PDB file of C-alpha atoms and ligand atoms in Angstrom:
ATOM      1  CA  UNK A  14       0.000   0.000   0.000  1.00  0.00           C
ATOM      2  CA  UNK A  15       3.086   2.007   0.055  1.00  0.00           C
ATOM      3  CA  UNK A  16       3.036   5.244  -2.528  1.00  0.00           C
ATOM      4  CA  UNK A  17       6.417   4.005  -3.655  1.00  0.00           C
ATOM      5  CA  UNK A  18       6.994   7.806  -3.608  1.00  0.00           C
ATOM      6  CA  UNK A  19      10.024   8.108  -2.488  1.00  0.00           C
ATOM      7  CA  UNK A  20      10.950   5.055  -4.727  1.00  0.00           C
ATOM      8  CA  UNK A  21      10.376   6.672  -7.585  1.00  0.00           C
ATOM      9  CA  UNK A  22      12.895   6.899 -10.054  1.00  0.00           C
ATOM     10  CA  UNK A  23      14.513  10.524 -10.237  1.00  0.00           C
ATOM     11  CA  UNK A  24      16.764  11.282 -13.085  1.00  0.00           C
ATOM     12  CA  UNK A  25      19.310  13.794 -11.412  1.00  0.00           C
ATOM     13  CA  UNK A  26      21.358  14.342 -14.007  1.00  0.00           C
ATOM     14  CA  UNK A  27      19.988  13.914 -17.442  1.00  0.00           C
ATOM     15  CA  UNK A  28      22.668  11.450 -18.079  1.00  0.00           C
ATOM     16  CA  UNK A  29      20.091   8.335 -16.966  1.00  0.00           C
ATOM     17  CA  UNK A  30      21.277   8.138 -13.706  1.00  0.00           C
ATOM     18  CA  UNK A  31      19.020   7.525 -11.105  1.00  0.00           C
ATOM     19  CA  UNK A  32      18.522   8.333  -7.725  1.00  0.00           C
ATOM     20  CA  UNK A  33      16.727   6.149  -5.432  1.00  0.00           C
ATOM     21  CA  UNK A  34      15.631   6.790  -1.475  1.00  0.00           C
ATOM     22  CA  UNK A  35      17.613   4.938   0.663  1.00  0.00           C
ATOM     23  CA  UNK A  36      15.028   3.756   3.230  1.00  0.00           C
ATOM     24  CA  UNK A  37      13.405   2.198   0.249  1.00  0.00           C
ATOM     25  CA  UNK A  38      15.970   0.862  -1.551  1.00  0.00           C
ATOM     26  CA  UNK A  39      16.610  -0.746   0.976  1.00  0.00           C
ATOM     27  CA  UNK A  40      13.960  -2.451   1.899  1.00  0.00           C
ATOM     28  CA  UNK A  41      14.232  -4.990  -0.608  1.00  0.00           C
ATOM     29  CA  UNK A  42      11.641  -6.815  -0.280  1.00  0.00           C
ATOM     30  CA  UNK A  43       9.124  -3.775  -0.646  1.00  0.00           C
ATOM     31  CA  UNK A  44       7.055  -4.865   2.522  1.00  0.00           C
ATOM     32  CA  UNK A  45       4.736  -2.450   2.374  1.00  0.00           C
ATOM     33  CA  UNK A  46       3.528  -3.181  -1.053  1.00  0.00           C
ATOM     34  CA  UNK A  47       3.196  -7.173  -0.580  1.00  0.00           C
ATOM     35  CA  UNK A  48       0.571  -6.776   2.031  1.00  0.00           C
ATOM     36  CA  UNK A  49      -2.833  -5.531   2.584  1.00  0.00           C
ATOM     37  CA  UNK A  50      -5.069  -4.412   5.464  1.00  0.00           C
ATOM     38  CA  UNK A  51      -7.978  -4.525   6.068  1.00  0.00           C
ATOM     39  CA  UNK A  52     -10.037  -2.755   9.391  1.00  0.00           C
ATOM     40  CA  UNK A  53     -13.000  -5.253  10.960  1.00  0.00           C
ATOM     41  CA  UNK A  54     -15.738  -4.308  13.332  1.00  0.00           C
ATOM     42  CA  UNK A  55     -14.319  -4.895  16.693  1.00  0.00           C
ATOM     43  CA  UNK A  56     -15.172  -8.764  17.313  1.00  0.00           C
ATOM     44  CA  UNK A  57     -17.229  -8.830  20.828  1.00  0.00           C
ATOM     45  CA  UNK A  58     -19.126 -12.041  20.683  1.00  0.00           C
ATOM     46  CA  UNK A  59     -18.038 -15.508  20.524  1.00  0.00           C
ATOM     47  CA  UNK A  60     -19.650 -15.673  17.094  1.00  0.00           C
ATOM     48  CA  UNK A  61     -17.412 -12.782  16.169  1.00  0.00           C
ATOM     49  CA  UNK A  62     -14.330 -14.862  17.126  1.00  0.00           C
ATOM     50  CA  UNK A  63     -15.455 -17.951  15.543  1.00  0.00           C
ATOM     51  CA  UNK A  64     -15.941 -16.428  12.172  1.00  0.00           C
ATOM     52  CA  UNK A  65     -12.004 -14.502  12.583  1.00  0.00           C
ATOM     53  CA  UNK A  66     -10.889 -18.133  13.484  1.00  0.00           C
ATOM     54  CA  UNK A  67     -12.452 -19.394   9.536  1.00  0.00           C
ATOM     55  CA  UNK A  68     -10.619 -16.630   8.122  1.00  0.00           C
ATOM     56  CA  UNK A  69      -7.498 -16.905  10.319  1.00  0.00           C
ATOM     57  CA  UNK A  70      -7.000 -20.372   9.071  1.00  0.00           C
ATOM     58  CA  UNK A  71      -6.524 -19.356   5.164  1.00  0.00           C
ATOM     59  CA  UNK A  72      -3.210 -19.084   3.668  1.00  0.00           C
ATOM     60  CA  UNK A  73      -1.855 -16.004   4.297  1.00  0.00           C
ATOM     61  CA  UNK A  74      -4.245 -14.377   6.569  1.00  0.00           C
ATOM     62  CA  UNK A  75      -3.642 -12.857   9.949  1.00  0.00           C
ATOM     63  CA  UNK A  76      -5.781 -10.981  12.187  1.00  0.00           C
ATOM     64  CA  UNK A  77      -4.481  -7.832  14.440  1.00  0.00           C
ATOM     65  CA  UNK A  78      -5.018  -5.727  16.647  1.00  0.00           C
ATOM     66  CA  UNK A  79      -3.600  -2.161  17.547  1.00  0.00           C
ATOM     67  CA  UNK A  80      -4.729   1.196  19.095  1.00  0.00           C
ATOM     68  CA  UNK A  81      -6.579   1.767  15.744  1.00  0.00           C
ATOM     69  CA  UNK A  82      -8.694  -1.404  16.398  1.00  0.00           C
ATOM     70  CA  UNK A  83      -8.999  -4.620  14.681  1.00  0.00           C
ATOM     71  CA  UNK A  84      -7.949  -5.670  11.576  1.00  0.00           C
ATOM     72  CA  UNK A  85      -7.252  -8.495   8.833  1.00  0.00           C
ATOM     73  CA  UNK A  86      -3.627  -8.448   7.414  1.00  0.00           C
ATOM     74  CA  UNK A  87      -3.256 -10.247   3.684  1.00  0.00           C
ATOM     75  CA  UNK A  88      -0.164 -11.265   2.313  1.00  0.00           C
ATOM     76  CA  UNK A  89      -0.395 -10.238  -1.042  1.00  0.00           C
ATOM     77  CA  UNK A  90       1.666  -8.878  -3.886  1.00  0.00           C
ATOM     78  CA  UNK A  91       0.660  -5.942  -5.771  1.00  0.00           C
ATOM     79  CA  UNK A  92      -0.217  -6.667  -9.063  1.00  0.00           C
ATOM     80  CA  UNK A  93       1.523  -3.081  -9.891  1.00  0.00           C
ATOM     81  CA  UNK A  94       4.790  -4.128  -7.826  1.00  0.00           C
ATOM     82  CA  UNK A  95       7.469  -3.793 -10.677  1.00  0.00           C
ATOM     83  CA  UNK A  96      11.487  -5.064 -10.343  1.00  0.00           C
ATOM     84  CA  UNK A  97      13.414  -3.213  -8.050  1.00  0.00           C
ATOM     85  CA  UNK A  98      10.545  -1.930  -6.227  1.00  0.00           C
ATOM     86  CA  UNK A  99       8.558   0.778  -8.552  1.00  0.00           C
ATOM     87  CA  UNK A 100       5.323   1.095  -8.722  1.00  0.00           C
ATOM     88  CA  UNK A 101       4.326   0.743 -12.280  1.00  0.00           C
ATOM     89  CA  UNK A 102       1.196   2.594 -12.051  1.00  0.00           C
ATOM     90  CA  UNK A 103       3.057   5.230  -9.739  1.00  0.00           C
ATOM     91  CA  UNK A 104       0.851   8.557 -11.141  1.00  0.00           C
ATOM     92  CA  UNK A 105      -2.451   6.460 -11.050  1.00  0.00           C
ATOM     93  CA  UNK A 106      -1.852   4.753  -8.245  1.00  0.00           C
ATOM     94  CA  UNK A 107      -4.595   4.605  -5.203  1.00  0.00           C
ATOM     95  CA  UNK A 108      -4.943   7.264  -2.406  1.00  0.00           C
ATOM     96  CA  UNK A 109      -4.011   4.846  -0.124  1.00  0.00           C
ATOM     97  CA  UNK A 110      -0.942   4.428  -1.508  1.00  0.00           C
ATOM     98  CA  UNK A 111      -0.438   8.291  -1.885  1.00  0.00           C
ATOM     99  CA  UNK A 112      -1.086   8.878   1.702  1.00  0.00           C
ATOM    100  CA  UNK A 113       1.681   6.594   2.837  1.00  0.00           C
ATOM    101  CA  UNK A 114       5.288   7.641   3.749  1.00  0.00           C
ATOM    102  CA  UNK A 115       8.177   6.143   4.775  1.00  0.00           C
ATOM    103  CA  UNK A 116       9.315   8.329   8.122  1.00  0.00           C
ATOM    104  CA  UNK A 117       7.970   5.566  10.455  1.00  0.00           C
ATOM    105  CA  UNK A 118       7.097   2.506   8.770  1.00  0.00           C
ATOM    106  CA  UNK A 119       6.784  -0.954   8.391  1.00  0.00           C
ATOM    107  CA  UNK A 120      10.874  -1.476   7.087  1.00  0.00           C
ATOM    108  CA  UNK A 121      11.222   0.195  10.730  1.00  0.00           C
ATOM    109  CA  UNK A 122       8.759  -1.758  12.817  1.00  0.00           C
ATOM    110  CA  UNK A 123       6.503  -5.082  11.304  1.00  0.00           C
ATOM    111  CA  UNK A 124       2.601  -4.764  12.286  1.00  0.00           C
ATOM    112  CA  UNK A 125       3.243  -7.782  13.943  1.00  0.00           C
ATOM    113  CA  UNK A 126       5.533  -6.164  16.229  1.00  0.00           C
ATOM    114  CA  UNK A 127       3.418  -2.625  16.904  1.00  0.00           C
ATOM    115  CA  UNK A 128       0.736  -5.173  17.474  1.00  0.00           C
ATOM    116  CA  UNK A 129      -1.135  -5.544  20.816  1.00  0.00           C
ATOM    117  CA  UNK A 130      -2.357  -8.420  19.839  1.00  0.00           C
ATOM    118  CA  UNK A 131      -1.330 -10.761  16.851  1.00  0.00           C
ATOM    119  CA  UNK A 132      -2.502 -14.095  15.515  1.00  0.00           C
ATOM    120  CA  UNK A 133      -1.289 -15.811  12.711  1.00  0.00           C
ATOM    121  CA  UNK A 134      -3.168 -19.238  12.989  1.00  0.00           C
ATOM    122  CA  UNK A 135      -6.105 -20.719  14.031  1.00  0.00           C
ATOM    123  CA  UNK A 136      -4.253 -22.454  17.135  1.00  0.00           C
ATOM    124  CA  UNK A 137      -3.115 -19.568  18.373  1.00  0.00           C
ATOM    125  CA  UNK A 138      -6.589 -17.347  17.982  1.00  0.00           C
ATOM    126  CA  UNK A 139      -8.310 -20.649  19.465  1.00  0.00           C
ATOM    127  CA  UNK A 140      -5.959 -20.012  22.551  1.00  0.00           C
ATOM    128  CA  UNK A 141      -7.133 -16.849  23.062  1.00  0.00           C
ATOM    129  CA  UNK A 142     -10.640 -17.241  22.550  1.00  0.00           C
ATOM    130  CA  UNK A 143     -10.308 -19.834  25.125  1.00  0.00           C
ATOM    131  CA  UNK A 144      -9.164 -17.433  27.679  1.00  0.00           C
ATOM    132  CA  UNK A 145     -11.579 -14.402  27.043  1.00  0.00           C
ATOM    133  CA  UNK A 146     -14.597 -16.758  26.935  1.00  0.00           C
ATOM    134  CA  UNK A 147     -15.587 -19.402  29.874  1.00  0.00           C
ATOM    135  CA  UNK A 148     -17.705 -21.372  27.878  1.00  0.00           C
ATOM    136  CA  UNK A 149     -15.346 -21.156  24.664  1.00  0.00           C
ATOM    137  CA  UNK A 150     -16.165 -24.890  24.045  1.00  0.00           C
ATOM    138  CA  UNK A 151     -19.749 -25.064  24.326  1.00  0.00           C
ATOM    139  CA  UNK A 152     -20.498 -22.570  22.051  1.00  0.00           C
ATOM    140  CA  UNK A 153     -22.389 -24.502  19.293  1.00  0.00           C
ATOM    141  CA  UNK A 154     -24.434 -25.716  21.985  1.00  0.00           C
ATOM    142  CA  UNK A 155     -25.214 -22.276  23.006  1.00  0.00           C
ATOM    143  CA  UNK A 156     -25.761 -20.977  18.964  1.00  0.00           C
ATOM    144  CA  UNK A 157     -28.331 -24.206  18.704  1.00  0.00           C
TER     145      UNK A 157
HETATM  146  S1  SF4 B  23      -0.273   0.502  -6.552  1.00  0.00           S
HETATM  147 FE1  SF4 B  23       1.930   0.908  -6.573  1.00  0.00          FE
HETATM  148  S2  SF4 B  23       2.380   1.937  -4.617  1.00  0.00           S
HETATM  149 FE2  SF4 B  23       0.377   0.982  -4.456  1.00  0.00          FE
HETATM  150  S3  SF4 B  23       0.752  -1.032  -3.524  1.00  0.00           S
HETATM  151 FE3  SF4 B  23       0.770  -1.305  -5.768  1.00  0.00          FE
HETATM  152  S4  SF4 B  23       2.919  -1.105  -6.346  1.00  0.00           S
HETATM  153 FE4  SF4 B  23       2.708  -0.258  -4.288  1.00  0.00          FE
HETATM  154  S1  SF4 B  24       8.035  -0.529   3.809  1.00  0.00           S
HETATM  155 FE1  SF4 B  24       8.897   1.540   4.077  1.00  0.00          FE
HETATM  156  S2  SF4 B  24      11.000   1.348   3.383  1.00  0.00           S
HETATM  157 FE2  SF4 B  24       9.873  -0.408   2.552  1.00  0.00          FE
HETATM  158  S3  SF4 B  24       9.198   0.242   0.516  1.00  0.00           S
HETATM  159 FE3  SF4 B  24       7.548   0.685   1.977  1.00  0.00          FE
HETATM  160  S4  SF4 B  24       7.874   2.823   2.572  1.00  0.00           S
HETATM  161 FE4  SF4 B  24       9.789   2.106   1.645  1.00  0.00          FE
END
């Protein structure tokens, strides 16, 4: 979701050379465009969790939390995301990606570590969901 814009390419001399930002160049792997996410209602009920814990256990799905609330997080490439890490829609590309900068971001800290709360499988969700509800295992007893 990154705008890539301080990845752009900048011809500085007229001689095609290039100059390129140097938090972004390198971060090779271009995190912040290989990702998506994705805010959620904050889940409440135990039919809340049980439909994160479905999603949770899909290939590369995780589910988050942070002081902005809830959300999904998708690994996923950007169809856009072009060799050596330019965005090959860069003056049409989304607001989203506009809006983003590179001061603090996630070359500097993952989401999973400025997480409060972070879960990558279903196990681990299931852990959870076991310790915020008392009757975690009874609940399709209780939905009947
Ligand atoms: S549209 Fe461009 S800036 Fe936005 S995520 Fe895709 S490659 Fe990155
Ligand atoms: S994660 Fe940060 S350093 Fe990496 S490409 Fe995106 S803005 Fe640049």
């Amino acid at each position: 979701m990154n705008a890539k814009e301080s990845i752009e390419l900048v011809d500085v001399s007229n001689a095609g050379k290039v100059e390129i930002d140097k938090k972004c160049s390198k971060c090779t792997q271009s995190i912040c465009c290989n990702s998506i996410n994705q805010k959620i209602p904050t889940p409440k009920s135990k039919e809340d969790f049980d439909h994160l814990l479905w999603q949770v256990s899909h290939e590369n799905i995780n589910v988050f939390k942070d002081a902005d609330g809830w959300f999904l997080h998708i690994f996923t490439r950007c169809s856009h995301l072009q060799d050596g890490g330019v965005c090959g829609i860069y003056d049409e590309r989304p607001w989203v990606c506009r809006e983003y900068d590179n001061d603090f971001c996630e070359y500097d800290e993952s989401i999973k570590e400025a997480s409060e709360l972070w879960f990558a499988t279903h196990k681990k969700l299931e852990k959870y969901c076991r310790k915020r509800f008392k009757k975690w295992d009874r609940r399709f007893e209780l939905y009947e």
